[in-house]
JSON list of C-alpha atoms in Angstrom, two decimals:
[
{"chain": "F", "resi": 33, "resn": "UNK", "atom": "CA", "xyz": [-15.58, -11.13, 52.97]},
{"chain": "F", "resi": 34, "resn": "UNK", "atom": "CA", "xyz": [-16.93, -12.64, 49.58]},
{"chain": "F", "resi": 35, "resn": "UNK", "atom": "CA", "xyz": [-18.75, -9.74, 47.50]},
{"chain": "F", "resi": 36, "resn": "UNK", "atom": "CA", "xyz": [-19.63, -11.70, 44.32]},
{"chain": "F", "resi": 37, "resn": "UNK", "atom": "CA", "xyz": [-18.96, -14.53, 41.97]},
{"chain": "F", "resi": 38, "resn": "UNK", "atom": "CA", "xyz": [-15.54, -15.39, 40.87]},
{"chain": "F", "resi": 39, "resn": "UNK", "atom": "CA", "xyz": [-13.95, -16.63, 37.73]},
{"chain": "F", "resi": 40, "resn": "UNK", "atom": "CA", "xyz": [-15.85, -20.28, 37.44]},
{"chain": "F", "resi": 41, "resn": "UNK", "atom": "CA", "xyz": [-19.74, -19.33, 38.87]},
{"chain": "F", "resi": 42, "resn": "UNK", "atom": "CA", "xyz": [-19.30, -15.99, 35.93]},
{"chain": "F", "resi": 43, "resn": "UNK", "atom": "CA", "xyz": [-18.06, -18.24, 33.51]},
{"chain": "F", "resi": 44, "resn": "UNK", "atom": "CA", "xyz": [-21.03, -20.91, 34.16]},
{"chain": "F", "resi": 45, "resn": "UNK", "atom": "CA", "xyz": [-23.28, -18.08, 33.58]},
{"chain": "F", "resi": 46, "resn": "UNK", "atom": "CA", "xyz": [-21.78, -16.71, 30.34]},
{"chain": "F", "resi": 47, "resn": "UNK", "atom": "CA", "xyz": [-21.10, -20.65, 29.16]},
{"chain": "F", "resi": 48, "resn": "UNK", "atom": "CA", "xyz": [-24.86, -21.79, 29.60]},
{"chain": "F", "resi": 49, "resn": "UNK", "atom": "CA", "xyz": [-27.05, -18.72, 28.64]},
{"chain": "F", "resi": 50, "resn": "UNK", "atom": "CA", "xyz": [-24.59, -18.35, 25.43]},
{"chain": "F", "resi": 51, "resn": "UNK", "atom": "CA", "xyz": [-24.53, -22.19, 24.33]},
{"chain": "F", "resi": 52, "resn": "UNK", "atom": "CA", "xyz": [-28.30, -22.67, 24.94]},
{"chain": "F", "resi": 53, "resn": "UNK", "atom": "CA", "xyz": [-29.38, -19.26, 22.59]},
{"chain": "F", "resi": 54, "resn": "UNK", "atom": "CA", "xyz": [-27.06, -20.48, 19.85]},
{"chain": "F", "resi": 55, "resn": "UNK", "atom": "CA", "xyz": [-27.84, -24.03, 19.60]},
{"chain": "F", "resi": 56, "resn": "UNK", "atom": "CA", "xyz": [-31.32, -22.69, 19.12]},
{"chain": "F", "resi": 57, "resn": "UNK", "atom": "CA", "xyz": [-30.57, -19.83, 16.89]},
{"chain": "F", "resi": 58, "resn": "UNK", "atom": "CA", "xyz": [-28.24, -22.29, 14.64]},
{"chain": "F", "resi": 59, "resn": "UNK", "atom": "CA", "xyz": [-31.30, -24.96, 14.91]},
{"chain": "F", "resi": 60, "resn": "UNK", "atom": "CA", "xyz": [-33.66, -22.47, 13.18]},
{"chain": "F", "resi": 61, "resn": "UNK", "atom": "CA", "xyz": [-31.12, -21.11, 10.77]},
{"chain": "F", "resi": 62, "resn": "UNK", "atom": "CA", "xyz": [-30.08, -23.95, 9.39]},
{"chain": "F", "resi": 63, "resn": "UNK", "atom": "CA", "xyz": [-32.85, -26.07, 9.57]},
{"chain": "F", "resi": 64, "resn": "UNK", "atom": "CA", "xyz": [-32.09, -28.69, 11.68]},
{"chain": "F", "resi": 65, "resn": "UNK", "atom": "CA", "xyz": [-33.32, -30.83, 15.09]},
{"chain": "F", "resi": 66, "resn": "UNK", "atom": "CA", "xyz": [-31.41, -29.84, 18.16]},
{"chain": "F", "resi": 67, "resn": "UNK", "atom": "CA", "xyz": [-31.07, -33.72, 18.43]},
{"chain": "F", "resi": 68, "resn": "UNK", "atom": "CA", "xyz": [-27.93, -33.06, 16.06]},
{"chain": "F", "resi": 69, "resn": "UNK", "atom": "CA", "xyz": [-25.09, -32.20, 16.64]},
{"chain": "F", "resi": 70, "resn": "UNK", "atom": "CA", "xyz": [-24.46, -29.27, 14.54]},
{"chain": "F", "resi": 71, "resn": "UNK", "atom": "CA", "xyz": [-26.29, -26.87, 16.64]},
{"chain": "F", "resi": 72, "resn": "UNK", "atom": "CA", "xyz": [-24.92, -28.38, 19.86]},
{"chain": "F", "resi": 73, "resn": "UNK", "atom": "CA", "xyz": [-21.36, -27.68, 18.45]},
{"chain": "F", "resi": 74, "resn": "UNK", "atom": "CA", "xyz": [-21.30, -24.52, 17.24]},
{"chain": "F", "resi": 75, "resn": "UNK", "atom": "CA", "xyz": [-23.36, -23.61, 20.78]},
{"chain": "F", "resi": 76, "resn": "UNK", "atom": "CA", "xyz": [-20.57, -25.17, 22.87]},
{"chain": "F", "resi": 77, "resn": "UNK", "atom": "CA", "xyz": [-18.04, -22.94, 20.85]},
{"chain": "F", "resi": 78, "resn": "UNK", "atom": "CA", "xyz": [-19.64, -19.97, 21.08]},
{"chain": "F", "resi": 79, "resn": "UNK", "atom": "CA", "xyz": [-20.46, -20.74, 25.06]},
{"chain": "F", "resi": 80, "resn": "UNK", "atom": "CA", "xyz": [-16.65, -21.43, 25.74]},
{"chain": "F", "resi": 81, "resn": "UNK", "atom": "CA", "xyz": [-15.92, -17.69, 23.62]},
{"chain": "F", "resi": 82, "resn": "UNK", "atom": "CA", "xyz": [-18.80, -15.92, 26.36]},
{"chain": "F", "resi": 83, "resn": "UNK", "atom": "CA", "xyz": [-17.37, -17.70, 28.89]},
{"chain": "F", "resi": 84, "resn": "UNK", "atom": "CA", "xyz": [-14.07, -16.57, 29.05]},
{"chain": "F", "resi": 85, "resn": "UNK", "atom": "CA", "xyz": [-15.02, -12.94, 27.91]},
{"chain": "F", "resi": 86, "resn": "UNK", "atom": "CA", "xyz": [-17.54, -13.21, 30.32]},
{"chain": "F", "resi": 87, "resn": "UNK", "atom": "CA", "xyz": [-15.37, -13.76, 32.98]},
{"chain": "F", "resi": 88, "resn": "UNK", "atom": "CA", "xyz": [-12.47, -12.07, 31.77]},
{"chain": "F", "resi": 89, "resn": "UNK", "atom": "CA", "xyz": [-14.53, -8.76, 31.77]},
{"chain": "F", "resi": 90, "resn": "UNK", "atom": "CA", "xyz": [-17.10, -9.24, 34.94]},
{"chain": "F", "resi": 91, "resn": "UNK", "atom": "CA", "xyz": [-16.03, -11.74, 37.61]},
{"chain": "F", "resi": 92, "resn": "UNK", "atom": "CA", "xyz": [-15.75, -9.70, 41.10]},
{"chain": "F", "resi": 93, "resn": "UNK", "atom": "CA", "xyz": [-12.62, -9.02, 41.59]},
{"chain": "F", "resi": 94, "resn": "UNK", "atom": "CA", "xyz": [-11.02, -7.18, 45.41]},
{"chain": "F", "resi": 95, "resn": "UNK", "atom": "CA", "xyz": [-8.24, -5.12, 45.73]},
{"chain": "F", "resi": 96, "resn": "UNK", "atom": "CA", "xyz": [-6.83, -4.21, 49.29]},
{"chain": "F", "resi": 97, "resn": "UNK", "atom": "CA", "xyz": [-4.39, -1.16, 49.33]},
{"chain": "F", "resi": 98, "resn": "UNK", "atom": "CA", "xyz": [-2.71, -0.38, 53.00]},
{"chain": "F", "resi": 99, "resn": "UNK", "atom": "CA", "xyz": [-3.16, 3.45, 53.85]},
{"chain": "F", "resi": 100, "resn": "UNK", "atom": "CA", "xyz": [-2.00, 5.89, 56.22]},
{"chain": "F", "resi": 101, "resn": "UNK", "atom": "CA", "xyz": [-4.98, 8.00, 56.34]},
{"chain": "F", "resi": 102, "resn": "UNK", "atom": "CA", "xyz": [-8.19, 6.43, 55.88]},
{"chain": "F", "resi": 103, "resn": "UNK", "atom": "CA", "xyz": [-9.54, 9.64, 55.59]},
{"chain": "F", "resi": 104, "resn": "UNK", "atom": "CA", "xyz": [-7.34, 11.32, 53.24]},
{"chain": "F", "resi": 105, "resn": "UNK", "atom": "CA", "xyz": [-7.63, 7.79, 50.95]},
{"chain": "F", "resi": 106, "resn": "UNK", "atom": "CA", "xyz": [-11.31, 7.70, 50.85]},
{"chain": "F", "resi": 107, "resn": "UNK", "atom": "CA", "xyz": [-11.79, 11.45, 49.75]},
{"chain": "F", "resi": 108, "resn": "UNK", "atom": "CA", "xyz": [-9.43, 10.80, 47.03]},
{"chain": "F", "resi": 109, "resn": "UNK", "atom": "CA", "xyz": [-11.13, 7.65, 46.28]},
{"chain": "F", "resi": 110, "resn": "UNK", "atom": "CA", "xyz": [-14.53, 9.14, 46.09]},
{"chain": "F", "resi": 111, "resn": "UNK", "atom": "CA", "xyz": [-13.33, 11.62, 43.95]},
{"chain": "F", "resi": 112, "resn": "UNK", "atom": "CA", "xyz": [-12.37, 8.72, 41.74]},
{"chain": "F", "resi": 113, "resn": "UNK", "atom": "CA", "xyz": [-15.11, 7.32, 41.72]},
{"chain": "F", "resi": 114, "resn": "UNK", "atom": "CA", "xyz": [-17.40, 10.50, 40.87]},
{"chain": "F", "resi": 115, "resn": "UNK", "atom": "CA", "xyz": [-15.50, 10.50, 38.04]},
{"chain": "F", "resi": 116, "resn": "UNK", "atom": "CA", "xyz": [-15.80, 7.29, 36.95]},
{"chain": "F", "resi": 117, "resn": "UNK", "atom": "CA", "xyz": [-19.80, 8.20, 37.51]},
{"chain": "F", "resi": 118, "resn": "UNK", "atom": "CA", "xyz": [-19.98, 6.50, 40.66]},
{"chain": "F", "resi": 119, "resn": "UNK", "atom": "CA", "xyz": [-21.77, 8.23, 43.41]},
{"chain": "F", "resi": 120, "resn": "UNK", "atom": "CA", "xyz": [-22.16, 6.51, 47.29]},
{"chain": "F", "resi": 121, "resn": "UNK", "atom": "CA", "xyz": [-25.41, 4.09, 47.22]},
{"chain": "F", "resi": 122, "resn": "UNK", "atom": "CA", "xyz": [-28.00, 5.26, 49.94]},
{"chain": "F", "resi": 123, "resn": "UNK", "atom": "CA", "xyz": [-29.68, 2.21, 52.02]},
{"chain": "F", "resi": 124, "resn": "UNK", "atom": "CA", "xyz": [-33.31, 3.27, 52.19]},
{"chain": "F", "resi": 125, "resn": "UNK", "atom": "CA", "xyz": [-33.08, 2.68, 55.85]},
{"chain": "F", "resi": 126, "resn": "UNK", "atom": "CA", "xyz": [-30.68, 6.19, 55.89]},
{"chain": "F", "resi": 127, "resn": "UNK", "atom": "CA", "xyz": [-32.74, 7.91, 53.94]},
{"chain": "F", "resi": 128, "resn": "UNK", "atom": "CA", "xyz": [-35.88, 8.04, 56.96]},
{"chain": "F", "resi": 129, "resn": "UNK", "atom": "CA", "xyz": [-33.64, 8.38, 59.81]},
{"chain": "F", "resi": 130, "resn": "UNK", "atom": "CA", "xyz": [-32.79, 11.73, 60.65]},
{"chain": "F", "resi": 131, "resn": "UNK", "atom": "CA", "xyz": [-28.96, 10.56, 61.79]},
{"chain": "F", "resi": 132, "resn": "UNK", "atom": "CA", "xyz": [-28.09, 9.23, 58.55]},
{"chain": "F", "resi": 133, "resn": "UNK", "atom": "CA", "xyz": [-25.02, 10.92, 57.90]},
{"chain": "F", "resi": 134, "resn": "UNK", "atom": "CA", "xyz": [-23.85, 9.89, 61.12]},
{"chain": "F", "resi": 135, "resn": "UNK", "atom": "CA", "xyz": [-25.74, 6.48, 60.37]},
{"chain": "F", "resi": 136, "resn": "UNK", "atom": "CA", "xyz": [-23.52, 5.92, 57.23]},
{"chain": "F", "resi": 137, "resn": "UNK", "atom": "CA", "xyz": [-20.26, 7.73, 58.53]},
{"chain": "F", "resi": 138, "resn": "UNK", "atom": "CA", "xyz": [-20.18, 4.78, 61.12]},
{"chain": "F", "resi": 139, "resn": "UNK", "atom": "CA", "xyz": [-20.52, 1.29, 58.84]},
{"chain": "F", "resi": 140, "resn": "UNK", "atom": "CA", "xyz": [-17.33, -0.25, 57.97]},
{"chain": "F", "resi": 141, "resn": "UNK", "atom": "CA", "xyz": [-18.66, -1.18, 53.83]},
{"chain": "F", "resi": 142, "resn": "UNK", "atom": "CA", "xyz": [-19.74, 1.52, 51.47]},
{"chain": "F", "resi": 143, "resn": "UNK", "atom": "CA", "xyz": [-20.91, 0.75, 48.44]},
{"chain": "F", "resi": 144, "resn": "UNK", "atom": "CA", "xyz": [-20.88, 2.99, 45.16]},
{"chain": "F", "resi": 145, "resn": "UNK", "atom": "CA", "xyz": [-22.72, 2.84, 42.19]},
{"chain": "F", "resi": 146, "resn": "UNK", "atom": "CA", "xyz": [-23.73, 4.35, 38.70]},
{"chain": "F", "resi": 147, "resn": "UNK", "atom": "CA", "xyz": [-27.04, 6.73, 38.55]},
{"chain": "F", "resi": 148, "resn": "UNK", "atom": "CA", "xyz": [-30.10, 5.74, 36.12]},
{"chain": "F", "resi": 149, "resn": "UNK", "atom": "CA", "xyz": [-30.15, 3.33, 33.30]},
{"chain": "F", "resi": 150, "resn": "UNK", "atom": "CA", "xyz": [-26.18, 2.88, 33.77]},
{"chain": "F", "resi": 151, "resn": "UNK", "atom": "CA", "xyz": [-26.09, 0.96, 36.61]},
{"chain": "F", "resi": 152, "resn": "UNK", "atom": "CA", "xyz": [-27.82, -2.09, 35.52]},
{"chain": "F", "resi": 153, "resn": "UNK", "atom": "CA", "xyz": [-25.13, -2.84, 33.37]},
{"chain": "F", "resi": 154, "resn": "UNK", "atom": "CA", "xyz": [-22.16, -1.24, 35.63]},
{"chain": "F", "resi": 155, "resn": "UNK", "atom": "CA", "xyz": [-22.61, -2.89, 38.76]},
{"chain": "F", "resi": 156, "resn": "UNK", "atom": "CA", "xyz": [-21.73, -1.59, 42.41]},
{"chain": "F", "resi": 157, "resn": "UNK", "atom": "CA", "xyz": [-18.01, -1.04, 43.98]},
{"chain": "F", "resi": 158, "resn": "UNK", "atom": "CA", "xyz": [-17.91, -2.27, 47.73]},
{"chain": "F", "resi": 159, "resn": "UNK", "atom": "CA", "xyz": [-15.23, -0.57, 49.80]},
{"chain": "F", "resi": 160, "resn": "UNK", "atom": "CA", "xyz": [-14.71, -2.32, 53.24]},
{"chain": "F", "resi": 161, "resn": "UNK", "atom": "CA", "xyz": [-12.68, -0.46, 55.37]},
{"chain": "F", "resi": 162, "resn": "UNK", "atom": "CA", "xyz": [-10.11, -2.35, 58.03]},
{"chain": "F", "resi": 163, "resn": "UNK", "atom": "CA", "xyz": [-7.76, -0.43, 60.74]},
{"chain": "F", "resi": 164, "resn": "UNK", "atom": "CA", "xyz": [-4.79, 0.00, 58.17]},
{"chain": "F", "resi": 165, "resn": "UNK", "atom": "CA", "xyz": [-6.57, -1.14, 54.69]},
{"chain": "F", "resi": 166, "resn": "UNK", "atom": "CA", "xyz": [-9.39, -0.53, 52.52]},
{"chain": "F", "resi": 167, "resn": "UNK", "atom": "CA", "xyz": [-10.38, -3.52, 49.90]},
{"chain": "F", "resi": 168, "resn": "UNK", "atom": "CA", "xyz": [-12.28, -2.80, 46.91]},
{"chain": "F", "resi": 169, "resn": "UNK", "atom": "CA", "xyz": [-14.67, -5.09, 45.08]},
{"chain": "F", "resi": 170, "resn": "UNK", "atom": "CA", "xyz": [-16.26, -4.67, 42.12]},
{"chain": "F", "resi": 171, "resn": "UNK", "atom": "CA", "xyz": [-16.04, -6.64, 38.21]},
{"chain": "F", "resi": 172, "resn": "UNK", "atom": "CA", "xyz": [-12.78, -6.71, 36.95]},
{"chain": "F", "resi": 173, "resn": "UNK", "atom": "CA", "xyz": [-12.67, -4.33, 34.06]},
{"chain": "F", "resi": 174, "resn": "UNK", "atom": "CA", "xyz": [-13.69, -1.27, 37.45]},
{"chain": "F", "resi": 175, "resn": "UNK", "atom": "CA", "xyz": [-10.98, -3.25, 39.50]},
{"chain": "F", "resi": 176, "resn": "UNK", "atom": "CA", "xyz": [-8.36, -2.43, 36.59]},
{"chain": "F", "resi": 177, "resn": "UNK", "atom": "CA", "xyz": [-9.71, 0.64, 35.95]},
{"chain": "F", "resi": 178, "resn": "UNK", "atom": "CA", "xyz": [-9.00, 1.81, 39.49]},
{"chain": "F", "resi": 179, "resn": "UNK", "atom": "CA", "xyz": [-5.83, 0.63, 40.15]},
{"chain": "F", "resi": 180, "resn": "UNK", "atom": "CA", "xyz": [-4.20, 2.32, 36.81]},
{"chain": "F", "resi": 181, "resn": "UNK", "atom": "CA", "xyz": [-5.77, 5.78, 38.11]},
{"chain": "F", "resi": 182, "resn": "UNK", "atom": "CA", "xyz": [-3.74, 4.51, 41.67]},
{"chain": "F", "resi": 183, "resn": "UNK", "atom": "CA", "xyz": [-0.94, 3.69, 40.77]},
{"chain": "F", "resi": 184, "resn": "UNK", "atom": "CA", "xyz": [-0.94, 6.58, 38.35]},
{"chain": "F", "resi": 185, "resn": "UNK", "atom": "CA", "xyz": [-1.68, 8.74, 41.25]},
{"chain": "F", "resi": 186, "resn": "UNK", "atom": "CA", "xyz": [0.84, 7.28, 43.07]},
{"chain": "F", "resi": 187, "resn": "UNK", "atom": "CA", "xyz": [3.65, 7.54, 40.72]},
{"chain": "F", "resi": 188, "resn": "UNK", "atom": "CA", "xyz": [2.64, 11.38, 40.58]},
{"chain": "F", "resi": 189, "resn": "UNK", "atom": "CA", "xyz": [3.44, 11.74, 44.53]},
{"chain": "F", "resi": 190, "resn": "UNK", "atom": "CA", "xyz": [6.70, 10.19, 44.20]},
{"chain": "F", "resi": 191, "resn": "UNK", "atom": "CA", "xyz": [9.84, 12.17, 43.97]}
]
């Protein structure tokens, strides 16, 4: 299941929206036509710099870990996650139905994200739950996050 962009449509973003704003801000600070190519240089540069940060940092990124107990995985998980600031998103389809913890108890994709003004610039965590696995999807930088805590957690368990 695809949950986001990936490395190239992220990178496009960062490229474009970086390379157009400084060829204009270099145009107006130096004085000069965007016909030349001064402004188109420097733009490019600084586009290819956003780019990779930009993609570096916040493509979507999944990361599938193969657990006994689903259960057991995704209260550890959550608890993860409330730490990180990450709470379980509410569809506003639960919120009026008078089942809706049985509602979302039954859907195979939860999805997590930060409260207020944070999670405009955060963005969501998808979980997707399979028979034996649970993939997580989220930007990069949350996807390495995670899997240090994991692994860390992991390495803690072991004798």
């Amino acid at each position: 299941m695809d949950f986001g962009p990936g490395f190239l449509p992220t990178f496009l973003y960062y490229f474009t929206s970086t390379a157009v704003v400084c060829a204009f801000v270099v145009s107006r600070a130096l004085s000069v036509g965007l016909d030349s190519s001064i402004p188109q240089e420097i733009g490019a540069a600084g586009g290819v710099v956003a780019g990779l940060l930009g993609a570096y940092f916040n493509r979507t990124v999944t990361y599938t870990v193969s657990v006994p107990s689903q259960k057991k995985f995704l209260n550890y998980l959550e608890t993860l996650l409330e730490q990180m600031g990450y709470r379980r998103a509410v569809a506003e389809s639960d919120e009026t139905e008078s089942e809706s913890a049985t509602t979302a108890e039954s859907t195979d994709l939860r999805v997590y994200e930060r409260s207020s003004f944070s999670k405009w610039f955060s963005g969501k965590i998808y979980v997707q739950l399979d028979a034996k696995s649970v993939t997580i999807a989220s930007r990069a930088v949350t996807i390495r996050q995670l899997r240090r805590q994991l692994a860390a957690s992991n390495e803690r368990k072991s004798p």
